[in-house]
Tab-separated table of C-alpha atoms (C1' of nucleotides) in Angstrom:
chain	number	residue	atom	x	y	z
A	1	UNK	CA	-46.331	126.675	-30.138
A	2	UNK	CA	-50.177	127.078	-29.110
A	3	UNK	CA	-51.820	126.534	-31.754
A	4	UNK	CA	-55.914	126.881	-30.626
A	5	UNK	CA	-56.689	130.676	-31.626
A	6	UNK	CA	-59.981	129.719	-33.721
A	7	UNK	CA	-58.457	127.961	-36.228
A	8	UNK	CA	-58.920	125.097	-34.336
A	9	UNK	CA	-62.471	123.748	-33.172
A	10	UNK	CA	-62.831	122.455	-29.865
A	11	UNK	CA	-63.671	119.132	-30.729
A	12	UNK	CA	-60.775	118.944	-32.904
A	13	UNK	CA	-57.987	120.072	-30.374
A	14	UNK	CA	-59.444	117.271	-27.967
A	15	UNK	CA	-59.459	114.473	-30.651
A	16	UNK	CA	-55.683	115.608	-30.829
A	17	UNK	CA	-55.175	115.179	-26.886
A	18	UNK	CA	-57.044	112.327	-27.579
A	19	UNK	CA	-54.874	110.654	-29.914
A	20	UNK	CA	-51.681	111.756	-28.252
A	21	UNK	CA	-53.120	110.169	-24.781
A	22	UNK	CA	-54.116	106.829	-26.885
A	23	UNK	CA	-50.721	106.358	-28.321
A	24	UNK	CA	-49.275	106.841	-25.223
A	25	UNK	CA	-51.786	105.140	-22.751
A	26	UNK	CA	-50.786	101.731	-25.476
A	27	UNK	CA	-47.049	101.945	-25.452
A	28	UNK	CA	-46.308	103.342	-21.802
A	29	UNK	CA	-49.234	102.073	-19.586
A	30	UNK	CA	-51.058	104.581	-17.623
A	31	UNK	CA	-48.068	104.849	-15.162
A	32	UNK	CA	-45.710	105.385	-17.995
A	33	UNK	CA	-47.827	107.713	-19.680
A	34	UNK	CA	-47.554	110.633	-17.686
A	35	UNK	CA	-49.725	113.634	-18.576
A	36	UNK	CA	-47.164	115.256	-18.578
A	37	UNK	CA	-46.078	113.474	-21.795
A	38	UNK	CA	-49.199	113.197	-22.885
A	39	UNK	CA	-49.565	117.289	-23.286
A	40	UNK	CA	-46.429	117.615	-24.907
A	41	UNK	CA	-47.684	115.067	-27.452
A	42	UNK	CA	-50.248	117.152	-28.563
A	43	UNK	CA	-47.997	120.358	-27.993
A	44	UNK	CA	-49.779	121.536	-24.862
A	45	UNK	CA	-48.420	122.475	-21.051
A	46	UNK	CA	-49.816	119.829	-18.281
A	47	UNK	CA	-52.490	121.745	-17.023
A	48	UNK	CA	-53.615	122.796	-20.543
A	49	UNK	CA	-55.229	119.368	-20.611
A	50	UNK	CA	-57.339	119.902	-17.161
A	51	UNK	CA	-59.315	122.415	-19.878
A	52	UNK	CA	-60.394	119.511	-22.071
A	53	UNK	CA	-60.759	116.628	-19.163
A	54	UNK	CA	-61.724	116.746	-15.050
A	55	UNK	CA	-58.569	114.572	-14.838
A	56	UNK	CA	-56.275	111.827	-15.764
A	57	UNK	CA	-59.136	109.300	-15.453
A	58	UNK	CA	-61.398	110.612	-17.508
A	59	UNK	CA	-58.635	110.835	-19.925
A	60	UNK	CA	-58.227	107.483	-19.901
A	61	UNK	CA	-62.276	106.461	-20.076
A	62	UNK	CA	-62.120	108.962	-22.783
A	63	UNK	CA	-59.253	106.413	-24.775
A	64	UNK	CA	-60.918	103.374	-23.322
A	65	UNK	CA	-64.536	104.433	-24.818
A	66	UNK	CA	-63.012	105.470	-28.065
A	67	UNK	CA	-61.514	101.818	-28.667
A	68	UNK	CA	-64.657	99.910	-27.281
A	69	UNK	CA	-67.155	101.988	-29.833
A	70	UNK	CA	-64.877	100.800	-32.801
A	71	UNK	CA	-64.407	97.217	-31.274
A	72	UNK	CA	-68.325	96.855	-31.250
A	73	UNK	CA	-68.631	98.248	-34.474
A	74	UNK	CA	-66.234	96.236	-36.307
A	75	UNK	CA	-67.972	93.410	-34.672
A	76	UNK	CA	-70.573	93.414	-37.109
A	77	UNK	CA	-68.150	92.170	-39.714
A	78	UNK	CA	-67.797	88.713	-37.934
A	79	UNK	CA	-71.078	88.658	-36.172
A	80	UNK	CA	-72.317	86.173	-38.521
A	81	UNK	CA	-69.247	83.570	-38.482
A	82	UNK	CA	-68.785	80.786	-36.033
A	83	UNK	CA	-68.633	81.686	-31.998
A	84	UNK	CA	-65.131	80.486	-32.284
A	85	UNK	CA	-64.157	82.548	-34.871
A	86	UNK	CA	-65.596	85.564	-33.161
A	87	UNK	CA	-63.647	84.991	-29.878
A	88	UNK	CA	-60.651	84.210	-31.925
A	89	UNK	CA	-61.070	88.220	-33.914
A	90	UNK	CA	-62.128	89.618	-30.495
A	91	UNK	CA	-58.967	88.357	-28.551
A	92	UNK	CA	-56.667	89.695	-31.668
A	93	UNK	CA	-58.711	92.880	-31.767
A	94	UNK	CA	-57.909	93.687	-27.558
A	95	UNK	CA	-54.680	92.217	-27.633
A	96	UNK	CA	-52.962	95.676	-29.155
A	97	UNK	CA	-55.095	97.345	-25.910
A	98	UNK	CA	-54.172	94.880	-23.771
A	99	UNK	CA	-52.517	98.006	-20.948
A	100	UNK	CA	-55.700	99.543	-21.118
A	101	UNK	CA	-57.400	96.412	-20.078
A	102	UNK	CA	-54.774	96.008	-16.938
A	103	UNK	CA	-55.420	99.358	-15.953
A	104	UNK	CA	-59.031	99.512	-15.827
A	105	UNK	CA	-58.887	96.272	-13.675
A	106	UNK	CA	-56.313	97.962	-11.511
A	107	UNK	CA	-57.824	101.775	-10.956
A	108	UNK	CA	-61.435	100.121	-11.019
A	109	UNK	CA	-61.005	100.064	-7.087
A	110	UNK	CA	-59.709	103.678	-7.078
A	111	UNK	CA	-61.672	105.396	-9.385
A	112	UNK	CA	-65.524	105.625	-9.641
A	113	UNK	CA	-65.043	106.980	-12.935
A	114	UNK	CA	-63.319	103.831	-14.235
A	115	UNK	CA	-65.592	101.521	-12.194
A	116	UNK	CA	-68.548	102.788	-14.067
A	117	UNK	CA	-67.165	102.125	-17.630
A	118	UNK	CA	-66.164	98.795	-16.609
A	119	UNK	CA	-69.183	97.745	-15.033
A	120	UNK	CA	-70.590	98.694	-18.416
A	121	UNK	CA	-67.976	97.317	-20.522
A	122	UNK	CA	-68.772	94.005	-19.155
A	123	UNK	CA	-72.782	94.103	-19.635
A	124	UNK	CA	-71.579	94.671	-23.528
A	125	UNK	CA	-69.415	91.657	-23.545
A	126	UNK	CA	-72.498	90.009	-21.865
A	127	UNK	CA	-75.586	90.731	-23.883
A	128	UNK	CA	-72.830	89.838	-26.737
A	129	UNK	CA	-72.340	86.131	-25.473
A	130	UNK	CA	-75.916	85.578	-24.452
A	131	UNK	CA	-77.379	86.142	-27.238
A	132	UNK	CA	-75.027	83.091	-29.077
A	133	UNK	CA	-75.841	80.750	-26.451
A	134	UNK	CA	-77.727	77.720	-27.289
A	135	UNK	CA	-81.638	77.423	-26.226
A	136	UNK	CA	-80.803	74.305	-23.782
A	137	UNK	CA	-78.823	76.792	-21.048
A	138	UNK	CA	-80.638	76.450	-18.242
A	139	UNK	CA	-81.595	79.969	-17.194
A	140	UNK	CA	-79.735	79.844	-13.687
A	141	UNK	CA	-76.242	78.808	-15.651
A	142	UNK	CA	-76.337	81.773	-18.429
A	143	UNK	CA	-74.715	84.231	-15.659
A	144	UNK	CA	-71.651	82.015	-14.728
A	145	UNK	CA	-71.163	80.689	-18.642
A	146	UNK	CA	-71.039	83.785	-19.941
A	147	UNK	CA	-68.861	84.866	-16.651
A	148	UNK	CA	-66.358	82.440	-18.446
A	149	UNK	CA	-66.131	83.100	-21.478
A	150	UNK	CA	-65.526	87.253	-20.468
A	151	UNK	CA	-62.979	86.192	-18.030
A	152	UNK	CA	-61.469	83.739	-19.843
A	153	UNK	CA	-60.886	86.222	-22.829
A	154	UNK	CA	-59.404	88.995	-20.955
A	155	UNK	CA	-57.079	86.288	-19.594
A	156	UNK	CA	-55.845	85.291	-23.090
A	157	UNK	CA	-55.883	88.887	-24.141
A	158	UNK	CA	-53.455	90.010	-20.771
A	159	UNK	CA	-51.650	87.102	-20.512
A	160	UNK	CA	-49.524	85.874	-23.833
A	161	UNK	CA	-50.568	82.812	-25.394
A	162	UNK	CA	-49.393	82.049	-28.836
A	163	UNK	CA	-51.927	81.816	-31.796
A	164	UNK	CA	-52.180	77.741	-31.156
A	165	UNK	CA	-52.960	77.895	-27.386
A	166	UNK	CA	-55.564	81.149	-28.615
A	167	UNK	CA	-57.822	79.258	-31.002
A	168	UNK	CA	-57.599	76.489	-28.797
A	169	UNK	CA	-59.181	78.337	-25.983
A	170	UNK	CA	-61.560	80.075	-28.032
A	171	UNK	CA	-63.065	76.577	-29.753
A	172	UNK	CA	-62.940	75.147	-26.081
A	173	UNK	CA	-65.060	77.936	-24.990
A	174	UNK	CA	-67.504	77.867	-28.392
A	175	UNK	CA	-68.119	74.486	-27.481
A	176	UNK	CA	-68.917	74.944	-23.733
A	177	UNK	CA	-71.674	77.617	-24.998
A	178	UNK	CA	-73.281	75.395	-27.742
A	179	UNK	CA	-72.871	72.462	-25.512
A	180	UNK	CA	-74.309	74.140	-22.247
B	1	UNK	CA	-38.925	105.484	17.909
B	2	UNK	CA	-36.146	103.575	15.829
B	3	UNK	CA	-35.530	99.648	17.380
B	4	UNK	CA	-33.141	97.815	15.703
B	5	UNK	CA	-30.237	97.913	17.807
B	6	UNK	CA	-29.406	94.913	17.939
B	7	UNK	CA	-32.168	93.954	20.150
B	8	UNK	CA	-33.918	92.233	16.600
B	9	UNK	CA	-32.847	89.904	14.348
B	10	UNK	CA	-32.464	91.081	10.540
B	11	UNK	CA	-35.242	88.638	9.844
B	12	UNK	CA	-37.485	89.842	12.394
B	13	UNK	CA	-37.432	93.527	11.335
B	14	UNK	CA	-37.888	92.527	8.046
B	15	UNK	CA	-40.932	90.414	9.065
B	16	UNK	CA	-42.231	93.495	10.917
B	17	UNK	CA	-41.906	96.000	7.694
B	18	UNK	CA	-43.198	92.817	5.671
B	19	UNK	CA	-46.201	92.393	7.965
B	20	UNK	CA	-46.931	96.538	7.365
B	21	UNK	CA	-46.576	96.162	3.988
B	22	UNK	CA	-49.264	93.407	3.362
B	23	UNK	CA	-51.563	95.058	5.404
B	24	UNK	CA	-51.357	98.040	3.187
B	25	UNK	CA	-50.732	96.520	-0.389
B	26	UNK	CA	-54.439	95.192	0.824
B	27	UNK	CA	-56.381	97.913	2.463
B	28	UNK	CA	-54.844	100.908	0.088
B	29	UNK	CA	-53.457	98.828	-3.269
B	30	UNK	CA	-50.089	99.549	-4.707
B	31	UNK	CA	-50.838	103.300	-5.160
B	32	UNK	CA	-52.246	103.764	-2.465
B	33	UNK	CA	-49.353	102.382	-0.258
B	34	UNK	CA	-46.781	104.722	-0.458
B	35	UNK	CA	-43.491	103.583	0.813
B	36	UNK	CA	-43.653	106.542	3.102
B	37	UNK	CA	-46.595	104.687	4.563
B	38	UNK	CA	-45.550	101.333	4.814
B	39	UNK	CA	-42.015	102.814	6.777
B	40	UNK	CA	-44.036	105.183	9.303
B	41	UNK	CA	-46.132	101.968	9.768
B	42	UNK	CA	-43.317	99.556	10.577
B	43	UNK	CA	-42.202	102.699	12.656
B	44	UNK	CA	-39.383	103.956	10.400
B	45	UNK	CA	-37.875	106.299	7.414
B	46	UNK	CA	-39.138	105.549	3.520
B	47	UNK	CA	-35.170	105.484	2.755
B	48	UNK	CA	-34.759	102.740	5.058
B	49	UNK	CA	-37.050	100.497	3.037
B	50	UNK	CA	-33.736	99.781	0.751
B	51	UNK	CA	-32.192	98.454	3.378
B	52	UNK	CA	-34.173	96.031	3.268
B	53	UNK	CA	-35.791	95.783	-0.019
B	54	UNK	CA	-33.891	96.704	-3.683
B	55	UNK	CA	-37.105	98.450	-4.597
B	56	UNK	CA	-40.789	98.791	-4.088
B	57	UNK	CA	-41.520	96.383	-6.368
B	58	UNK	CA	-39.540	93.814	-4.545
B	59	UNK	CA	-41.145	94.196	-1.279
B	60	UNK	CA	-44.249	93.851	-3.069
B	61	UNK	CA	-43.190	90.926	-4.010
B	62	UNK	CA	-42.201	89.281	-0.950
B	63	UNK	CA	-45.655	90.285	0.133
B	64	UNK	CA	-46.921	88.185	-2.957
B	65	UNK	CA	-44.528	85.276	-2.177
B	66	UNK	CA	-46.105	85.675	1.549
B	67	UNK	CA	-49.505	84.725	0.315
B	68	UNK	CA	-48.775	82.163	-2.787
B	69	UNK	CA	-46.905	80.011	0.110
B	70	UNK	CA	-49.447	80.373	2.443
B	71	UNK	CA	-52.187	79.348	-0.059
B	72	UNK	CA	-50.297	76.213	-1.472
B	73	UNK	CA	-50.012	75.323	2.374
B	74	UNK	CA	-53.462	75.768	3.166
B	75	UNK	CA	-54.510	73.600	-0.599
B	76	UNK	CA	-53.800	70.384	1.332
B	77	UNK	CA	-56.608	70.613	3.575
B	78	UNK	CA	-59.466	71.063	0.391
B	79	UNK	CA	-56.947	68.633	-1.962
B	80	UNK	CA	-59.033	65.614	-1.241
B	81	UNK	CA	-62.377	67.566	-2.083
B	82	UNK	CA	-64.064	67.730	-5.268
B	83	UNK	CA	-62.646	69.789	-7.561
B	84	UNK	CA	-65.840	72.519	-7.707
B	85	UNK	CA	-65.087	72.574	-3.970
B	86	UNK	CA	-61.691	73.164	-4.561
B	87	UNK	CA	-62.363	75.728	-6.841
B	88	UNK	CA	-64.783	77.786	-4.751
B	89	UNK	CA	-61.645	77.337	-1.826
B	90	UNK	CA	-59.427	78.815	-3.946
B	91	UNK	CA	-61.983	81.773	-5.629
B	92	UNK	CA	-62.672	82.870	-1.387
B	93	UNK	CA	-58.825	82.397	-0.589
B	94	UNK	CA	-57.563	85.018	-3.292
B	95	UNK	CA	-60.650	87.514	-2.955
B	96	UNK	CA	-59.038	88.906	0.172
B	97	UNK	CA	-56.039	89.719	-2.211
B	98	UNK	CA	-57.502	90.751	-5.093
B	99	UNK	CA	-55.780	93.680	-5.053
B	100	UNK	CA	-52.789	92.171	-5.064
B	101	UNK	CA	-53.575	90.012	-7.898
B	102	UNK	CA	-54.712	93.325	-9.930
B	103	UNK	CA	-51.407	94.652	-9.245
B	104	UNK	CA	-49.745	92.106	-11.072
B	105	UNK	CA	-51.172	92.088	-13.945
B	106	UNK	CA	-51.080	96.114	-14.236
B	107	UNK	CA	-47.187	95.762	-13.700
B	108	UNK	CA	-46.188	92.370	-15.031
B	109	UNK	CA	-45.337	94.526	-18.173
B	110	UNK	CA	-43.313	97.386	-16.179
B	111	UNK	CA	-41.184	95.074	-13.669
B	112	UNK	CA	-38.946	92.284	-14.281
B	113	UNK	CA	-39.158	90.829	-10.985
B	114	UNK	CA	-43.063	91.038	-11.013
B	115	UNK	CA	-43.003	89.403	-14.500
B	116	UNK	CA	-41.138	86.611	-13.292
B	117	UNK	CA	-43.537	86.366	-9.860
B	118	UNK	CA	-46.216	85.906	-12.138
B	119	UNK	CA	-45.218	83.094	-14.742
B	120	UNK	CA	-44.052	81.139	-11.645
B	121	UNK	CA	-47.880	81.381	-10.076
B	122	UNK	CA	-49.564	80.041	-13.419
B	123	UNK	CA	-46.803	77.531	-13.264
B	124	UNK	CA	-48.387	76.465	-9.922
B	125	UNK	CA	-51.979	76.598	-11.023
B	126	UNK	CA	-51.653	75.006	-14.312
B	127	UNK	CA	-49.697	72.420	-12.268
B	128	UNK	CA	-52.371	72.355	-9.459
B	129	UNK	CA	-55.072	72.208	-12.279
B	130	UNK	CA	-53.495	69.393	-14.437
B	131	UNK	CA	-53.238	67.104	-11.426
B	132	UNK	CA	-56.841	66.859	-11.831
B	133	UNK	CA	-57.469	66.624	-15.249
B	134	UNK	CA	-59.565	63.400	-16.290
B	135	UNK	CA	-57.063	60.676	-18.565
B	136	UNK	CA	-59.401	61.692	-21.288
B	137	UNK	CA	-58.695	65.805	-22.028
B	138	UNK	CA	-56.626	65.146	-25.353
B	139	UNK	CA	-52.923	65.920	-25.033
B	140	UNK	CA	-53.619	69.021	-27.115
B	141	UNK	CA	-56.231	70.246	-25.344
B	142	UNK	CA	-55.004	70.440	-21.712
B	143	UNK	CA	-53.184	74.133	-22.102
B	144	UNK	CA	-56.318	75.463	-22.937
B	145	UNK	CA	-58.179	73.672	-20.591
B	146	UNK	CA	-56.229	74.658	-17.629
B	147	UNK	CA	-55.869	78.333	-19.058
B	148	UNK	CA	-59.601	78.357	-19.049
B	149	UNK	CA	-59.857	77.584	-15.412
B	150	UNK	CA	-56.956	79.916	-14.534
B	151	UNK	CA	-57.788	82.953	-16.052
B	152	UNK	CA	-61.880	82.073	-14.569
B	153	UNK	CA	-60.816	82.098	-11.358
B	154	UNK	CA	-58.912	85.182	-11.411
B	155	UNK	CA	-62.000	86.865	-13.365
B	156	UNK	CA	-64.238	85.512	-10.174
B	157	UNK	CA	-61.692	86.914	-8.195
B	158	UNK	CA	-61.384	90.484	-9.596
B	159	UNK	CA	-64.888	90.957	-10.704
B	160	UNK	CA	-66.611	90.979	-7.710
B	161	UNK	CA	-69.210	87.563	-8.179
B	162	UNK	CA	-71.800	86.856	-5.319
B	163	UNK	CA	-71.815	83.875	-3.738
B	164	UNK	CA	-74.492	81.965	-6.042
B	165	UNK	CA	-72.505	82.809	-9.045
B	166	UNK	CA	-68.791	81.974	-7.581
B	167	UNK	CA	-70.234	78.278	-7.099
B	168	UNK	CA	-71.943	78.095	-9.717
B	169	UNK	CA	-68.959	79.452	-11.844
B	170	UNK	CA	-66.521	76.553	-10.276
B	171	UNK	CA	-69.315	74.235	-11.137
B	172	UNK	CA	-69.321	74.639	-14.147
B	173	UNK	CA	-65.338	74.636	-14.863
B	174	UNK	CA	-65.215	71.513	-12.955
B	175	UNK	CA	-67.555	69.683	-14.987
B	176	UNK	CA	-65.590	71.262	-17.574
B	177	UNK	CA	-62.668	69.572	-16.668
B	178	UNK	CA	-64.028	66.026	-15.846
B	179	UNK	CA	-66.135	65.919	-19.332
B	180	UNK	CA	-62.639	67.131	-21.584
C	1	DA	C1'	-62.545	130.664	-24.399
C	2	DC	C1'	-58.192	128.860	-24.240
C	3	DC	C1'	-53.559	128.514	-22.420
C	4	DT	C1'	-49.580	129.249	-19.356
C	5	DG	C1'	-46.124	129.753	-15.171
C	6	DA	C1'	-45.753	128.973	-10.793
C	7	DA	C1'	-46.916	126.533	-6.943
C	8	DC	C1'	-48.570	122.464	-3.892
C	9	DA	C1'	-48.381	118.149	-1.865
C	10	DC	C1'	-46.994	114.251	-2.997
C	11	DC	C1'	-44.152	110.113	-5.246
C	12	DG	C1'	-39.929	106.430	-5.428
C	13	DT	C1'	-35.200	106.486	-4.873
C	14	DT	C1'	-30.196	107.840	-3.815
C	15	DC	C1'	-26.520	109.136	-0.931
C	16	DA	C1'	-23.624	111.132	2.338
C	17	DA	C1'	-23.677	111.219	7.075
C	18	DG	C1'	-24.563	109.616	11.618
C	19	DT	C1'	-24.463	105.741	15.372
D	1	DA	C1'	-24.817	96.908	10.415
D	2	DC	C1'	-28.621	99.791	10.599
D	3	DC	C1'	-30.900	104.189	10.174
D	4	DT	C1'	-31.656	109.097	9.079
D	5	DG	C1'	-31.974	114.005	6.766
D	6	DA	C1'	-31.579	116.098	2.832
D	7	DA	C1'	-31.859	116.083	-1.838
D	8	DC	C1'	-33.365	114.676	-6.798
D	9	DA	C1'	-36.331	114.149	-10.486
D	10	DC	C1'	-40.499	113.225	-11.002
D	11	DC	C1'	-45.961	112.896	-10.295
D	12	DG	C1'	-51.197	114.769	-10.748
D	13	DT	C1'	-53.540	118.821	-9.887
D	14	DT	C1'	-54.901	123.802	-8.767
D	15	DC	C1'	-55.082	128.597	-9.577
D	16	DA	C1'	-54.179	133.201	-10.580
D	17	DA	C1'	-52.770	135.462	-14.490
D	18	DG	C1'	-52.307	136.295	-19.323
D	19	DT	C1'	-54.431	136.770	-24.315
DNA sequence: ACCTGAACACCGTTCAAGT
DNA sequence: ACCTGAACACCGTTCAAGT
């Protein structure tokens, strides 16, 4: 059953496609989650979605921005506790998006689309680190210590450590970045 | 032009569509190399790929298996280095197949066999990493010590660095490692 | 403006059939 | 034992056609 005659705004049929696509994109993958799927989700034929996005990438960017805005916004409610504590929240918080993270380090070669968000995804996660490090980091070292700490949690977020190894990682890294 | 009649060894055939395979996993990604073109470029039909391999996903990882073996080899000749050295060895060794190591993580979730390929290499590096641990890294400690260098490197090796930060990346997890 | 049915060029994989 | 042709159930995507 089509539903958008005008009772529907745009906006709101696409947040539906949206939220069909995110479910999916976190349970299935982005192989898994064909768009197929995806358009039956939100009651729609395949092609139907081609209206609302250029293709299955921007989909996906579209799902992949949507998570990052309320990740940085929900930052604000740590931003004042201890570095370690804050890498602790931030691993938890990707851990659930943990596909999406795969996939944008596995189409980032493919797509330009995806390339661009992740290029900017990690000058967030940068500016975010760099402005906790201690005064003493020599200028030249800033790049490769905050280089670190980004890899290092999107390591911990893809691959499973338990809550002990976590915290441990995440005070190991605090204390690199105080100690500099 | 199909050759095997009898005028090849199993092996060597296999070696030939193993050889095509690599090439492509590296050039074109997992996507991009179709099983159609890995068989017309070990001069064959996609169906005879099972012949040979169970699935796609198991030639893939032969191709994996290919490298892993071939890096371990090739450690011996850096293993009396210091460990930054051996660090910055190991970064320019896997950069050539970063697309490979993309692809694991992107399917480690989907595959069995690829799930299995993967705990076996952080087995090796954690291993490889330990070795070199200083007496003084608290028992506790080393897991997320060694994590930390793992998961850098592979960051390093996915994201493309420049030169200046690589080293000075492995710099600083080496000095990492030797102050605990 | 929004949505569909039908089609296109691909996938990975299976299987009966050939040598 | 090795290899193929033909088929299957999918992909993502395009496009002419409907309302």
């Amino acid at each position: 059953m089509p539903r958008n005659r005008q009772d529907q705004t745009k906006q709101a049929k696409r947040d539906e496609i949206l939220a069909a696509a995110s479910s999916l994109f976190l349970t299935e993958g982005y192989d898994g989650a064909s768009m197929g799927k995806i358009a039956a989700a939100a009651g729609l034929t395949p092609n139907t979605l081609y209206w609302y996005f250029r293709d299955k990438d921007e989909l996906f960017v579209a799902v992949a921005d949507l998570y990052l805005a309320r990740l940085l916004q929900q930052h604000a409610t740590v931003a004042e506790k201890p570095l370690a504590r804050q890498l602790v929240w931030l691993v938890d918080s990707l851990r659930p998006v943990r596909h999406l993270v795969a996939t944008v380090h596995a189409r980032v070669a493919r797509s330009s689309r995806i390339e661009q968000w992740h290029s900017g995804f990690h000058r967030q996660m940068e500016t975010l680190f760099e402005d906790q490090l201690t005064i003493e980091v020599p200028e030249a070292r800033r790049a490769a210590e905050t280089a670190v700490v980004t890899f290092a949690i999107e390591g911990a977020v893809t691959h499973d450590l338990d809550a002990d190894a976590t915290t441990s990682l995440c005070h190991s890294l605090a204390r690199r970045l105080a100690a500099g």
